[in-house]
Amino acid sequence: MMAGRRRFSMLAALLLIAGGCAASAISPPASSEVRLAPLEGAGWEMVWADEFDGDTLDRSKWQPEVSCWGGGNAERQCYTDRPDNIVVEGGLLLLKAREERFTGPARPPEIAADPNPRLTQPYTSGKVRTRGLHAWRYGRIAVRAKVPPGQGMWPAVWMMPAEDHYGPWPLSGEIDILEAVNIGATCKACKGGRGENRTISALHFGNLAPRNRFVDNRTALPDLALPSDGFHVYAVEWGEGLIRFLVDDRVHLTVPAERWSTASPLARGNPAAPFDRPFYVMANLAVGGRLSEENNAKGLAAGSFPAQFAIDWIRVYRCAADPDTGRACMQ
């Protein structure tokens, strides 16, 4: 997904993400077959986690986003800081999408005008971020989650740079651990006969629009079941010059540094840029938007509501033997 940038004046430079923009897609090489990551002895040690126990969101770890912007993707929701949309109960974080008109701030604070206009949207939902609280460079970031089904539903767990060191999006990069778009909806390309059953992982990088680029991959579960039928673990293992994405410890996308880039002059002589700086984590349930509404059965199905994105835990690990690059744990 694409997040808001720091200043309102930067908005003209923003571009819609994969599926809804003119960005150049870079296909994974044919040799990137799905394989199991080592489950034992990899050397990852947990340095941060939220197990979502108790009955309140831990505000020392998360800050809800309150905005009706639509993420730059023509999404249809207002994100609110209400129990109707964000709740912790039964050991889960629940981000809930509801069909209801709501008026709120037009943009999140980091890109808001002063004064921030008000905007009305036909749906509400929840989004939480560690922005300004916690950020990490290199490691394993994993989430155990159950995604909602439905045409027009777009849950995601993703990462954005803690600062725009290399410039506005996408010069400073974006890491999408999990996107689940239109799960269960009509899908001619999907195997298994149950509709859309693939989740997405992606990197965004390159130059300002329309010269932005991305690498992504869609992957189905081994039994071709709908990912909305149960909980699964979605993860990124991120080291200097190498990033790989996993579902239930199966690697489905591996991206070495030679397949990414940034147009920033600050990156000259640094092949790991822009993915060599701290990134923060966020989770959200978007409603509609180009990537969902322009694919599968098209549009936004009324039967998709109410919807909830259930997250059991989010954990961050570092490579104990090699915290500076993380590569020793990515064998």
XYZ file of C-alpha atoms in Angstrom:
331
model
C 0.000 0.000 0.000
C 1.044 3.595 -0.255
C 1.234 5.824 2.811
C 0.964 9.560 3.241
C 4.044 11.650 2.861
C 5.408 14.237 5.277
C 4.300 17.491 3.676
C 1.148 18.433 1.852
C 3.237 19.977 -0.935
C 4.625 16.530 -1.729
C 1.243 15.094 -2.686
C 1.683 15.870 -6.352
C 4.639 13.503 -6.385
C 2.687 10.559 -5.023
C 1.588 7.685 -7.194
C -0.963 4.938 -6.784
C 0.404 1.513 -5.996
C 0.463 -1.762 -7.878
C -2.605 -2.508 -9.969
C -3.835 1.067 -9.900
C -0.929 2.960 -11.394
C 1.485 3.167 -14.288
C 4.387 1.835 -12.266
C 6.705 -0.670 -13.887
C 6.295 -4.178 -12.501
C 9.353 -6.397 -12.323
C 8.482 -10.072 -12.541
C 10.150 -12.505 -10.140
C 12.763 -14.681 -11.820
C 11.647 -18.159 -12.821
C 14.095 -19.678 -10.357
C 12.352 -18.185 -7.296
C 10.395 -21.334 -6.452
C 8.556 -21.683 -3.181
C 10.663 -23.374 -0.523
C 10.711 -23.813 3.221
C 12.790 -21.434 5.307
C 14.837 -23.030 8.108
C 12.582 -23.415 11.126
C 15.338 -24.188 13.630
C 18.681 -22.581 14.265
C 18.148 -19.535 12.073
C 19.307 -17.282 14.903
C 16.438 -14.787 15.072
C 15.759 -13.333 18.535
C 12.590 -11.416 19.351
C 13.141 -7.759 20.238
C 9.577 -6.399 20.118
C 6.094 -7.860 20.025
C 2.455 -7.230 20.645
C 0.413 -10.331 21.499
C -2.770 -8.223 21.811
C -3.652 -9.583 25.228
C -5.981 -7.584 27.428
C -8.792 -5.365 26.217
C -7.138 -2.116 25.082
C -4.739 -1.096 22.347
C -1.241 -0.503 23.730
C -0.671 3.167 22.918
C 3.021 2.864 23.741
C 3.286 0.633 20.652
C 0.562 1.806 18.289
C -0.977 5.048 17.153
C -4.254 4.782 15.221
C -4.422 6.823 12.067
C -7.429 9.128 11.884
C -8.083 10.271 8.333
C -10.491 9.994 5.415
C -7.813 10.351 2.764
C -8.103 7.000 1.043
C -4.353 6.343 1.024
C -3.779 7.848 -2.413
C -5.461 4.751 -3.863
C -9.053 6.034 -4.101
C -10.041 3.941 -1.083
C -13.481 4.644 0.342
C -12.982 4.538 4.110
C -12.437 6.941 6.955
C -9.997 5.499 9.467
C -11.193 6.269 12.981
C -9.974 5.813 16.529
C -13.239 4.259 17.749
C -14.034 0.859 19.271
C -16.357 0.378 16.301
C -13.274 0.082 14.097
C -10.343 -0.836 16.373
C -10.768 -3.263 19.244
C -8.565 -5.624 21.242
C -10.436 -8.619 22.600
C -9.937 -12.347 23.005
C -6.213 -12.050 22.361
C -6.769 -10.414 18.972
C -6.500 -7.005 17.379
C -9.627 -6.567 15.267
C -9.715 -3.938 12.538
C -13.332 -3.636 11.479
C -14.821 -2.185 8.297
C -18.366 -0.872 8.529
C -20.783 0.525 5.989
C -21.617 3.950 7.446
C -21.167 7.559 6.395
C -18.516 9.309 8.429
C -16.863 12.714 8.341
C -13.323 13.198 9.573
C -9.968 14.829 8.803
C -9.215 14.768 5.100
C -5.612 13.696 5.627
C -3.357 12.193 8.293
C -1.367 14.777 10.243
C 1.952 14.272 8.462
C 0.491 15.471 5.134
C -2.366 17.630 6.363
C -2.939 21.221 5.348
C -3.506 23.789 8.095
C -6.388 23.806 8.691
C -7.048 20.217 7.711
C -10.249 20.039 5.612
C -13.032 17.630 6.493
C -14.071 14.814 4.207
C -17.000 12.405 4.221
C -16.682 8.777 3.150
C -19.312 5.987 2.950
C -17.352 3.482 5.087
C -15.230 3.380 8.231
C -12.350 1.115 9.192
C -9.229 0.822 11.353
C -5.527 1.432 10.862
C -2.718 1.318 13.444
C 0.930 2.351 13.046
C 4.149 2.307 15.022
C 5.090 5.573 13.280
C 6.934 7.885 15.661
C 7.103 5.134 18.289
C 9.111 2.195 16.930
C 11.096 1.502 13.787
C 13.631 -1.136 12.782
C 16.394 -1.715 10.259
C 16.874 -5.339 9.198
C 15.323 -8.345 10.884
C 12.307 -10.614 10.636
C 8.879 -9.007 10.974
C 6.041 -11.512 11.248
C 2.287 -11.343 11.771
C -0.186 -14.112 12.498
C -3.466 -13.019 11.013
C -6.761 -14.050 9.480
C -7.777 -11.902 6.525
C -11.400 -11.152 5.631
C -13.010 -12.367 2.414
C -15.002 -10.190 0.067
C -14.812 -8.249 -3.172
C -13.414 -4.820 -2.294
C -11.699 -5.832 0.963
C -8.004 -4.943 1.145
C -6.277 -5.828 4.442
C -2.557 -5.172 4.676
C 0.458 -5.286 6.966
C 3.269 -3.181 5.594
C 6.242 -0.969 6.358
C 7.233 2.578 5.484
C 10.452 4.515 6.163
C 10.649 6.268 9.519
C 12.015 9.283 7.679
C 12.145 10.216 4.010
C 15.929 10.036 3.936
C 16.060 9.388 0.193
C 13.074 11.555 -0.667
C 9.276 11.200 -0.969
C 7.549 7.985 -1.972
C 8.818 5.761 -3.480
C 12.400 7.019 -3.351
C 12.706 5.917 0.292
C 10.994 2.572 -0.363
C 7.990 0.578 0.840
C 7.817 -3.030 2.103
C 4.451 -4.813 1.818
C 4.485 -7.952 3.969
C 0.870 -8.926 3.348
C -1.900 -7.723 1.092
C -5.053 -9.785 0.606
C -7.282 -8.347 -2.102
C -10.790 -9.597 -2.937
C -10.333 -12.967 -1.237
C -12.953 -15.450 -2.450
C -14.040 -13.285 -5.380
C -14.107 -14.442 -8.991
C -10.612 -15.287 -10.214
C -9.960 -16.900 -13.590
C -6.226 -17.179 -12.908
C -6.607 -18.896 -9.525
C -6.395 -22.636 -8.956
C -8.548 -24.548 -6.496
C -12.006 -23.521 -7.687
C -12.740 -21.252 -4.717
C -12.045 -17.877 -6.245
C -9.254 -15.475 -5.344
C -7.012 -17.380 -2.936
C -3.673 -15.583 -3.310
C -1.987 -13.087 -1.022
C 0.541 -10.505 -2.186
C 3.939 -9.317 -1.004
C 5.763 -6.427 -2.673
C 8.542 -3.864 -2.671
C 8.060 -0.336 -4.058
C 10.996 1.841 -5.045
C 12.538 3.782 -7.945
C 11.778 7.322 -9.063
C 8.850 9.688 -8.720
C 5.717 8.905 -10.673
C 5.368 7.778 -13.361
C 8.834 6.208 -13.161
C 8.210 4.321 -9.939
C 8.748 0.567 -9.961
C 7.784 -2.455 -7.911
C 8.463 -6.149 -7.475
C 5.584 -8.293 -6.243
C 4.335 -11.843 -6.121
C 0.976 -13.502 -5.498
C 1.012 -16.837 -3.731
C -1.607 -19.405 -2.777
C -1.506 -21.759 0.186
C -0.212 -25.281 -0.566
C -3.725 -26.738 -0.307
C -5.219 -23.835 -2.336
C -7.574 -22.969 0.529
C -8.861 -19.453 1.017
C -6.542 -17.586 3.409
C -9.685 -16.152 5.011
C -10.540 -19.619 6.351
C -7.916 -19.512 9.087
C -4.888 -17.863 10.630
C -1.553 -17.863 8.829
C 1.862 -16.354 9.494
C 3.051 -13.737 7.010
C 6.628 -12.540 7.317
C 9.469 -10.608 5.755
C 13.111 -11.448 6.395
C 15.112 -8.330 5.624
C 18.867 -8.151 5.477
C 21.403 -5.873 3.858
C 20.965 -6.326 0.133
C 18.397 -9.137 0.384
C 14.676 -9.265 1.228
C 12.464 -12.340 1.183
C 8.795 -12.871 1.925
C 7.199 -15.921 3.529
C 3.786 -17.402 4.210
C 3.767 -20.068 6.942
C 7.572 -20.191 6.664
C 7.484 -20.898 2.940
C 9.541 -18.394 0.954
C 7.491 -17.177 -1.999
C 9.445 -14.098 -3.111
C 13.165 -13.345 -2.857
C 14.498 -9.960 -3.964
C 18.235 -9.195 -4.027
C 19.518 -5.626 -4.113
C 20.272 -5.712 -7.823
C 16.523 -5.835 -8.449
C 15.701 -2.635 -6.576
C 16.923 0.955 -6.813
C 16.210 4.539 -5.893
C 16.664 7.677 -7.960
C 17.875 9.626 -4.935
C 21.355 11.146 -5.375
C 21.971 10.279 -1.721
C 22.060 6.603 -2.713
C 25.001 6.815 -5.105
C 27.497 4.061 -4.347
C 25.050 2.355 -1.971
C 23.393 -0.648 -3.654
C 21.344 -1.473 -0.539
C 19.453 1.834 -0.705
C 16.652 2.612 -0.076
C 16.122 -0.512 2.027
C 18.935 0.249 4.447
C 17.132 2.639 6.785
C 14.672 2.110 9.681
C 11.073 1.351 8.735
C 7.943 1.353 10.899
C 5.040 -1.131 10.762
C 1.346 -0.602 10.158
C -1.769 -2.709 9.740
C -5.045 -1.643 8.181
C -8.212 -2.814 6.498
C -8.873 -0.694 3.419
C -12.278 -0.575 1.731
C -12.265 -0.391 -2.034
C -9.532 1.356 -3.962
C -8.145 0.767 -7.414
C -6.288 -2.470 -6.712
C -9.430 -4.112 -5.377
C -12.194 -2.465 -7.387
C -10.507 -2.825 -10.759
C -9.857 -6.548 -10.341
C -11.665 -9.864 -9.854
C -15.428 -9.281 -9.768
C -14.867 -5.500 -9.935
C -16.263 -2.890 -7.619
C -17.241 -3.281 -3.986
C -19.731 -5.986 -2.995
C -22.374 -5.145 -0.390
C -22.048 -8.688 0.924
C -18.481 -7.980 2.025
C -19.768 -6.134 5.112
C -19.328 -6.224 7.987
C -15.679 -7.266 7.697
C -12.847 -7.668 10.157
C -9.109 -8.218 9.876
C -8.053 -10.338 12.869
C -4.433 -10.149 14.039
C -3.210 -12.596 16.676
C 0.263 -11.109 17.078
C 2.970 -9.038 15.419
C 6.593 -9.845 16.305
C 9.901 -8.279 15.371
C 13.169 -10.216 15.500
C 16.791 -9.329 14.946
C 19.624 -11.592 13.890
C 21.493 -12.212 17.136
C 24.777 -13.095 15.456
C 24.608 -10.323 12.877
C 22.357 -7.448 13.947
C 24.127 -4.952 11.678
C 23.188 -6.696 8.421
C 20.837 -9.579 9.342
C 22.312 -11.742 6.618
C 23.707 -14.477 8.890
C 20.125 -15.534 9.668
C 19.001 -15.669 6.028
C 20.618 -18.923 4.925
